Amino acid sequence: MSIKLDGKKLSLEIEEKLNNYIFNNKKIAKRTPGLAVIRIGEDPASGVYVKNKERACSRVGIRSIIFHLKDNVEQKEVEQLINKLNLDNDIDGMLLQLPIPKKFDDQKLISFINPSKDVDGLNEKNIGKLVKNEPAMRSCTPAGIVNLLKSQKITIEGKKIVVIGRSLLVGKPLSLMLLNLNGTVTMTHSKTLNLNKVCKEADILIAAAGKPNLIDSSFVKEGAVIIDVGIHRIESSDKNKTRLCGDVLLEDVIPKVFAYTPVPGGVGPMTVTMLLVNTIFSWQKQFGLSSTLNDLLP
Ligand code: NAP
């Protein structure tokens, strides 16, 4: 029987440890960790993601502050807010909730974030350190996936790993992290020829294409591990309702694989948990707290 890589369960286990860690250290730091979230405009999915992050922060004892800006603000005003938060000693981490309206230059805004507060790990300094395999803030979804694999003692070293997608948010940082862990990584994209054949070689196949049910069992090697990053709301068979699905047609793939992530409850919760971890890392660094945080992760 295939193993379900239960991101929800693992994230709750890690959160409990993070909560204890904050509780035991807040007297030394004289304050709890602080996270600022900048949201621009009214993208409904972003609203849900920001709410989830806010709730997760309050579960572990991180103070979160949401800056919800109207989409008629100017790029300069957002830059000024970021600069203000960079200088705010009570803020350990900050993130810009993506996507933001097209009129903004999101990469330029991210480059304004102080790398030590860049809890999404998307600033070019942190990406550069990832390329060089030096310690730095790592992007949350890739870090969550690595920890999910580690939690089930799934070896990365020496494995053939295929990543579908090459975005700055998921595919590229994930491929680099797996490469740094000595996986043999192939990064694929919409122009890859014979995607099906390439995927079938994978010991670990990671789908981050953003295409509902793209991957069926014909893409998957017997006994592989499949990680589904995609998340989509689609119409359910009951017409008035919707349901969530990923990039993988799970019911078709599960009988063939060694392990899989469900959607929802796989990669998503781990992404949020790694955001908490990054915020606490930054807090820990600022106050020179004992470095036991790594012990809290798988
Ligand atoms: P993205 O920026 O749209 O990138 C998608 C990537 O997939 C691109 O590199 C694209 O190739 C590639 N692609 C698209 N169609 C393909 C196909 N048919 N065959 C092969 N490659 C294909 O998306 P993203 O931000 O990386 O996110 C991907 C998915 O993960 C989305 O569903 C998103 O909602 C989800 N997500 C989930 C979490 C989570 O926590 N669970 C976090 C982040 C994202 P090109 O470069 O050639 O266009």
Tab-separated table of N, CA and C in Angstrom, residues 164-270:
chain	number	residue	atom	x	y	z
A	164	ILE	N	8.595	19.215	-12.479
A	164	ILE	CA	7.831	19.808	-13.585
A	164	ILE	C	7.520	21.244	-13.198
A	165	GLY	N	8.108	22.198	-13.923
A	165	GLY	CA	7.940	23.622	-13.610
A	165	GLY	C	9.286	24.247	-13.322
A	166	ARG	N	9.441	25.504	-13.758
A	166	ARG	CA	10.728	26.204	-13.561
A	166	ARG	C	10.482	27.622	-13.037
A	167	SER	N	9.412	27.785	-12.263
A	167	SER	CA	9.118	29.139	-11.752
A	167	SER	C	10.125	29.527	-10.667
A	168	LEU	N	10.219	30.858	-10.449
A	168	LEU	CA	11.105	31.366	-9.385
A	168	LEU	C	10.570	30.992	-8.017
A	169	LEU	N	9.246	30.799	-7.942
A	169	LEU	CA	8.603	30.517	-6.665
A	169	LEU	C	8.796	29.055	-6.244
A	170	VAL	N	8.706	28.146	-7.217
A	170	VAL	CA	8.745	26.723	-6.853
A	170	VAL	C	9.839	25.949	-7.606
A	171	GLY	N	9.670	25.803	-8.917
A	171	GLY	CA	10.491	24.860	-9.689
A	171	GLY	C	11.991	25.088	-9.574
A	172	LYS	N	12.438	26.347	-9.761
A	172	LYS	CA	13.892	26.602	-9.743
A	172	LYS	C	14.496	26.426	-8.352
A	173	PRO	N	13.944	27.098	-7.307
A	173	PRO	CA	14.567	26.890	-5.987
A	173	PRO	C	14.481	25.438	-5.526
A	174	LEU	N	13.391	24.777	-5.854
A	174	LEU	CA	13.252	23.373	-5.441
A	174	LEU	C	14.322	22.511	-6.116
A	175	SER	N	14.517	22.718	-7.427
A	175	SER	CA	15.512	21.922	-8.157
A	175	SER	C	16.898	22.134	-7.557
A	176	LEU	N	17.205	23.405	-7.209
A	176	LEU	CA	18.518	23.703	-6.619
A	176	LEU	C	18.675	23.061	-5.245
A	177	MET	N	17.617	23.110	-4.444
A	177	MET	CA	17.715	22.512	-3.105
A	177	MET	C	17.945	21.005	-3.205
A	178	LEU	N	17.257	20.369	-4.146
A	178	LEU	CA	17.409	18.916	-4.302
A	178	LEU	C	18.788	18.564	-4.872
A	179	LEU	N	19.278	19.431	-5.757
A	179	LEU	CA	20.628	19.253	-6.303
A	179	LEU	C	21.659	19.379	-5.185
A	180	ASN	N	21.459	20.383	-4.312
A	180	ASN	CA	22.378	20.579	-3.172
A	180	ASN	C	22.359	19.378	-2.228
A	181	LEU	N	21.245	18.648	-2.241
A	181	LEU	CA	21.152	17.445	-1.396
A	181	LEU	C	21.574	16.191	-2.177
A	182	ASN	N	22.258	16.424	-3.303
A	182	ASN	CA	22.856	15.356	-4.108
A	182	ASN	C	21.863	14.489	-4.870
A	183	GLY	N	20.673	15.049	-5.146
A	183	GLY	CA	19.780	14.378	-6.094
A	183	GLY	C	20.279	14.632	-7.511
A	184	THR	N	19.874	13.775	-8.448
A	184	THR	CA	20.190	14.010	-9.861
A	184	THR	C	18.922	14.582	-10.480
A	185	VAL	N	18.955	15.916	-10.685
A	185	VAL	CA	17.693	16.624	-10.920
A	185	VAL	C	17.522	17.018	-12.391
A	186	THR	N	16.342	16.765	-12.914
A	186	THR	CA	15.971	17.264	-14.236
A	186	THR	C	14.822	18.249	-14.041
A	187	MET	N	15.026	19.487	-14.527
A	187	MET	CA	13.957	20.486	-14.422
A	187	MET	C	13.245	20.561	-15.770
A	188	THR	N	11.929	20.408	-15.771
A	188	THR	CA	11.193	20.422	-17.039
A	188	THR	C	10.217	21.598	-17.065
A	189	HIS	N	9.640	21.873	-18.245
A	189	HIS	CA	8.778	23.050	-18.417
A	189	HIS	C	7.859	22.820	-19.601
A	190	SER	N	7.145	23.870	-20.008
A	190	SER	CA	6.112	23.679	-21.031
A	190	SER	C	6.701	23.363	-22.411
A	191	LYS	N	8.002	23.602	-22.603
A	191	LYS	CA	8.611	23.309	-23.909
A	191	LYS	C	9.382	21.987	-23.897
A	192	THR	N	9.353	21.294	-22.789
A	192	THR	CA	10.063	20.006	-22.703
A	192	THR	C	9.427	19.004	-23.675
A	193	LEU	N	10.271	18.333	-24.426
A	193	LEU	CA	9.758	17.325	-25.360
A	193	LEU	C	9.631	15.989	-24.626
A	194	ASN	N	8.655	15.219	-25.002
A	194	ASN	CA	8.420	13.887	-24.407
A	194	ASN	C	8.381	13.924	-22.881
A	195	LEU	N	7.597	14.845	-22.338
A	195	LEU	CA	7.515	14.999	-20.879
A	195	LEU	C	7.184	13.665	-20.203
A	196	ASN	N	6.269	12.965	-20.823
A	196	ASN	CA	5.828	11.682	-20.259
A	196	ASN	C	7.015	10.736	-20.058
A	197	LYS	N	7.850	10.629	-21.091
A	197	LYS	CA	9.010	9.719	-21.034
A	197	LYS	C	10.023	10.190	-19.985
A	198	VAL	N	10.261	11.511	-19.938
A	198	VAL	CA	11.221	12.068	-18.957
A	198	VAL	C	10.732	11.766	-17.542
A	199	CYS	N	9.436	11.978	-17.308
A	199	CYS	CA	8.877	11.784	-15.956
A	199	CYS	C	8.963	10.318	-15.538
A	200	LYS	N	8.791	9.437	-16.496
A	200	LYS	CA	8.772	8.006	-16.174
A	200	LYS	C	10.106	7.472	-15.666
A	201	GLU	N	11.151	8.272	-15.857
A	201	GLU	CA	12.483	7.891	-15.358
A	201	GLU	C	12.640	8.212	-13.870
A	202	ALA	N	11.714	9.030	-13.346
A	202	ALA	CA	11.943	9.621	-12.023
A	202	ALA	C	11.692	8.648	-10.876
A	203	ASP	N	12.646	8.665	-9.898
A	203	ASP	CA	12.376	7.988	-8.617
A	203	ASP	C	11.464	8.879	-7.785
A	204	ILE	N	11.698	10.198	-7.917
A	204	ILE	CA	10.832	11.173	-7.232
A	204	ILE	C	10.339	12.154	-8.299
A	205	LEU	N	9.034	12.235	-8.457
A	205	LEU	CA	8.459	13.128	-9.467
A	205	LEU	C	7.689	14.240	-8.754
A	206	ILE	N	8.023	15.490	-9.097
A	206	ILE	CA	7.388	16.616	-8.410
A	206	ILE	C	6.659	17.475	-9.438
A	207	ALA	N	5.354	17.593	-9.280
A	207	ALA	CA	4.546	18.305	-10.270
A	207	ALA	C	4.214	19.695	-9.757
A	208	ALA	N	4.754	20.707	-10.431
A	208	ALA	CA	4.461	22.108	-10.087
A	208	ALA	C	4.228	22.880	-11.378
A	209	ALA	N	3.290	22.371	-12.194
A	209	ALA	CA	3.011	22.986	-13.496
A	209	ALA	C	1.826	23.937	-13.413
A	210	GLY	N	1.014	23.778	-12.388
A	210	GLY	CA	-0.186	24.616	-12.284
A	210	GLY	C	-1.242	24.220	-13.298
A	211	LYS	N	-1.277	22.912	-13.648
A	211	LYS	CA	-2.279	22.415	-14.608
A	211	LYS	C	-3.046	21.257	-13.954
A	212	PRO	N	-4.358	21.462	-13.733
A	212	PRO	CA	-5.125	20.432	-13.018
A	212	PRO	C	-5.036	19.058	-13.695
A	213	ASN	N	-4.727	18.057	-12.893
A	213	ASN	CA	-4.734	16.652	-13.321
A	213	ASN	C	-3.878	16.370	-14.568
A	214	LEU	N	-2.782	17.112	-14.714
A	214	LEU	CA	-1.879	16.915	-15.873
A	214	LEU	C	-1.225	15.524	-15.848
A	215	ILE	N	-0.902	15.072	-14.634
A	215	ILE	CA	-0.090	13.857	-14.509
A	215	ILE	C	-0.961	12.656	-14.146
A	216	ASP	N	-1.046	11.692	-15.076
A	216	ASP	CA	-1.746	10.449	-14.744
A	216	ASP	C	-0.711	9.337	-14.592
A	217	SER	N	-1.190	8.114	-14.419
A	217	SER	CA	-0.260	7.018	-14.098
A	217	SER	C	0.736	6.739	-15.230
A	218	SER	N	0.407	7.179	-16.467
A	218	SER	CA	1.327	6.902	-17.582
A	218	SER	C	2.636	7.702	-17.456
A	219	PHE	N	2.656	8.724	-16.586
A	219	PHE	CA	3.869	9.536	-16.383
A	219	PHE	C	4.757	8.969	-15.271
A	220	VAL	N	4.247	7.952	-14.579
A	220	VAL	CA	4.849	7.592	-13.296
A	220	VAL	C	5.466	6.205	-13.329
A	221	LYS	N	6.694	6.119	-12.812
A	221	LYS	CA	7.365	4.816	-12.705
A	221	LYS	C	6.782	4.047	-11.515
A	222	GLU	N	6.678	2.746	-11.675
A	222	GLU	CA	6.209	1.885	-10.569
A	222	GLU	C	7.105	2.100	-9.341
A	223	GLY	N	6.504	2.360	-8.198
A	223	GLY	CA	7.282	2.498	-6.958
A	223	GLY	C	7.882	3.877	-6.746
A	224	ALA	N	7.538	4.845	-7.599
A	224	ALA	CA	8.095	6.203	-7.447
A	224	ALA	C	7.415	6.937	-6.285
A	225	VAL	N	8.028	8.067	-5.938
A	225	VAL	CA	7.397	8.977	-4.968
A	225	VAL	C	6.859	10.146	-5.777
A	226	ILE	N	5.599	10.525	-5.530
A	226	ILE	CA	5.040	11.644	-6.295
A	226	ILE	C	4.596	12.759	-5.360
A	227	ILE	N	5.100	13.954	-5.668
A	227	ILE	CA	4.778	15.136	-4.862
A	227	ILE	C	3.956	16.086	-5.736
A	228	ASP	N	2.794	16.455	-5.241
A	228	ASP	CA	1.881	17.306	-6.006
A	228	ASP	C	1.852	18.710	-5.399
A	229	VAL	N	2.426	19.663	-6.115
A	229	VAL	CA	2.475	21.034	-5.601
A	229	VAL	C	1.236	21.825	-6.036
A	230	GLY	N	0.673	21.446	-7.167
A	230	GLY	CA	-0.445	22.206	-7.748
A	230	GLY	C	-1.642	22.257	-6.817
A	231	ILE	N	-2.355	23.358	-6.902
A	231	ILE	CA	-3.607	23.434	-6.144
A	231	ILE	C	-4.615	24.239	-6.966
A	232	HIS	N	-5.761	23.608	-7.246
A	232	HIS	CA	-6.761	24.217	-8.130
A	232	HIS	C	-8.149	23.996	-7.562
A	233	ARG	N	-8.986	25.001	-7.710
A	233	ARG	CA	-10.392	24.821	-7.321
A	233	ARG	C	-11.167	24.549	-8.603
A	234	ILE	N	-11.788	23.375	-8.686
A	234	ILE	CA	-12.533	23.026	-9.905
A	234	ILE	C	-13.969	22.653	-9.536
A	235	GLU	N	-14.816	22.592	-10.584
A	235	GLU	CA	-16.205	22.217	-10.359
A	235	GLU	C	-16.274	20.760	-9.915
A	236	SER	N	-17.113	20.463	-8.936
A	236	SER	CA	-17.214	19.049	-8.533
A	236	SER	C	-18.359	18.399	-9.300
A	237	SER	N	-18.526	17.065	-9.138
A	237	SER	CA	-19.580	16.369	-9.880
A	237	SER	C	-20.960	16.899	-9.455
A	238	ASP	N	-21.043	17.300	-8.174
A	238	ASP	CA	-22.244	17.993	-7.715
A	238	ASP	C	-22.113	19.439	-8.197
A	239	LYS	N	-22.906	19.777	-9.241
A	239	LYS	CA	-22.680	21.005	-10.019
A	239	LYS	C	-22.523	22.298	-9.211
A	240	ASN	N	-23.270	22.392	-8.104
A	240	ASN	CA	-23.236	23.659	-7.360
A	240	ASN	C	-22.020	23.775	-6.461
A	241	LYS	N	-21.205	22.739	-6.456
A	241	LYS	CA	-20.083	22.762	-5.525
A	241	LYS	C	-18.750	22.787	-6.265
A	242	THR	N	-17.690	23.146	-5.530
A	242	THR	CA	-16.347	23.075	-6.099
A	242	THR	C	-15.507	22.167	-5.207
A	243	ARG	N	-14.383	21.725	-5.740
A	243	ARG	CA	-13.472	20.922	-4.913
A	243	ARG	C	-12.036	21.268	-5.304
A	244	LEU	N	-11.090	20.887	-4.427
A	244	LEU	CA	-9.686	21.166	-4.712
A	244	LEU	C	-9.051	19.965	-5.396
A	245	CYS	N	-8.173	20.221	-6.345
A	245	CYS	CA	-7.363	19.132	-6.901
A	245	CYS	C	-5.968	19.675	-7.191
A	246	GLY	N	-5.050	18.770	-7.495
A	246	GLY	CA	-3.683	19.189	-7.781
A	246	GLY	C	-3.342	19.013	-9.251
A	247	ASP	N	-2.051	18.926	-9.546
A	247	ASP	CA	-1.592	18.676	-10.921
A	247	ASP	C	-1.624	17.183	-11.244
A	248	VAL	N	-1.865	16.373	-10.203
A	248	VAL	CA	-1.775	14.911	-10.372
A	248	VAL	C	-3.162	14.292	-10.250
A	249	LEU	N	-3.485	13.394	-11.165
A	249	LEU	CA	-4.746	12.652	-11.083
A	249	LEU	C	-4.527	11.529	-10.062
A	250	LEU	N	-4.743	11.900	-8.804
A	250	LEU	CA	-4.283	11.042	-7.707
A	250	LEU	C	-4.870	9.637	-7.726
A	251	GLU	N	-6.177	9.537	-7.969
A	251	GLU	CA	-6.806	8.205	-7.880
A	251	GLU	C	-6.196	7.237	-8.897
A	252	ASP	N	-5.690	7.772	-10.007
A	252	ASP	CA	-5.074	6.941	-11.031
A	252	ASP	C	-3.635	6.555	-10.652
A	253	VAL	N	-2.977	7.471	-9.927
A	253	VAL	CA	-1.542	7.333	-9.672
A	253	VAL	C	-1.244	6.545	-8.383
A	254	ILE	N	-2.096	6.711	-7.371
A	254	ILE	CA	-1.809	6.126	-6.049
A	254	ILE	C	-1.475	4.624	-6.101
A	255	PRO	N	-2.240	3.791	-6.838
A	255	PRO	CA	-1.931	2.365	-6.806
A	255	PRO	C	-0.521	2.016	-7.301
A	256	LYS	N	0.083	2.938	-8.042
A	256	LYS	CA	1.373	2.638	-8.664
A	256	LYS	C	2.574	3.119	-7.848
A	257	VAL	N	2.349	4.021	-6.889
A	257	VAL	CA	3.486	4.707	-6.267
A	257	VAL	C	3.819	4.178	-4.877
A	258	PHE	N	5.048	4.481	-4.435
A	258	PHE	CA	5.480	4.127	-3.077
A	258	PHE	C	4.895	5.126	-2.082
A	259	ALA	N	4.909	6.424	-2.476
A	259	ALA	CA	4.387	7.461	-1.579
A	259	ALA	C	3.869	8.632	-2.407
A	260	TYR	N	2.917	9.363	-1.830
A	260	TYR	CA	2.307	10.492	-2.547
A	260	TYR	C	1.881	11.563	-1.560
A	261	THR	N	1.725	12.791	-2.058
A	261	THR	CA	1.145	13.850	-1.217
A	261	THR	C	-0.305	14.070	-1.642
A	262	PRO	N	-1.218	14.187	-0.683
A	262	PRO	CA	-2.607	14.490	-1.035
A	262	PRO	C	-2.781	15.979	-1.340
A	263	VAL	N	-3.847	16.318	-2.020
A	263	VAL	CA	-4.257	17.730	-2.198
A	263	VAL	C	-5.740	17.806	-1.849
A	264	PRO	N	-6.139	18.550	-0.849
A	264	PRO	CA	-5.304	19.354	0.044
A	264	PRO	C	-4.652	18.493	1.132
A	265	GLY	N	-3.799	19.117	1.932
A	265	GLY	CA	-3.233	18.420	3.099
A	265	GLY	C	-1.851	17.840	2.862
A	266	GLY	N	-1.210	18.226	1.743
A	266	GLY	CA	0.146	17.721	1.473
A	266	GLY	C	1.156	18.859	1.578
A	267	VAL	N	1.489	19.422	0.411
A	267	VAL	CA	2.521	20.461	0.351
A	267	VAL	C	2.034	21.793	0.956
A	268	GLY	N	0.754	22.111	0.778
A	268	GLY	CA	0.209	23.406	1.216
A	268	GLY	C	0.494	23.718	2.683
A	269	PRO	N	0.090	22.850	3.627
A	269	PRO	CA	0.335	23.158	5.037
A	269	PRO	C	1.818	23.271	5.367
A	270	MET	N	2.650	22.497	4.671
A	270	MET	CA	4.092	22.566	4.939
A	270	MET	C	4.668	23.913	4.496
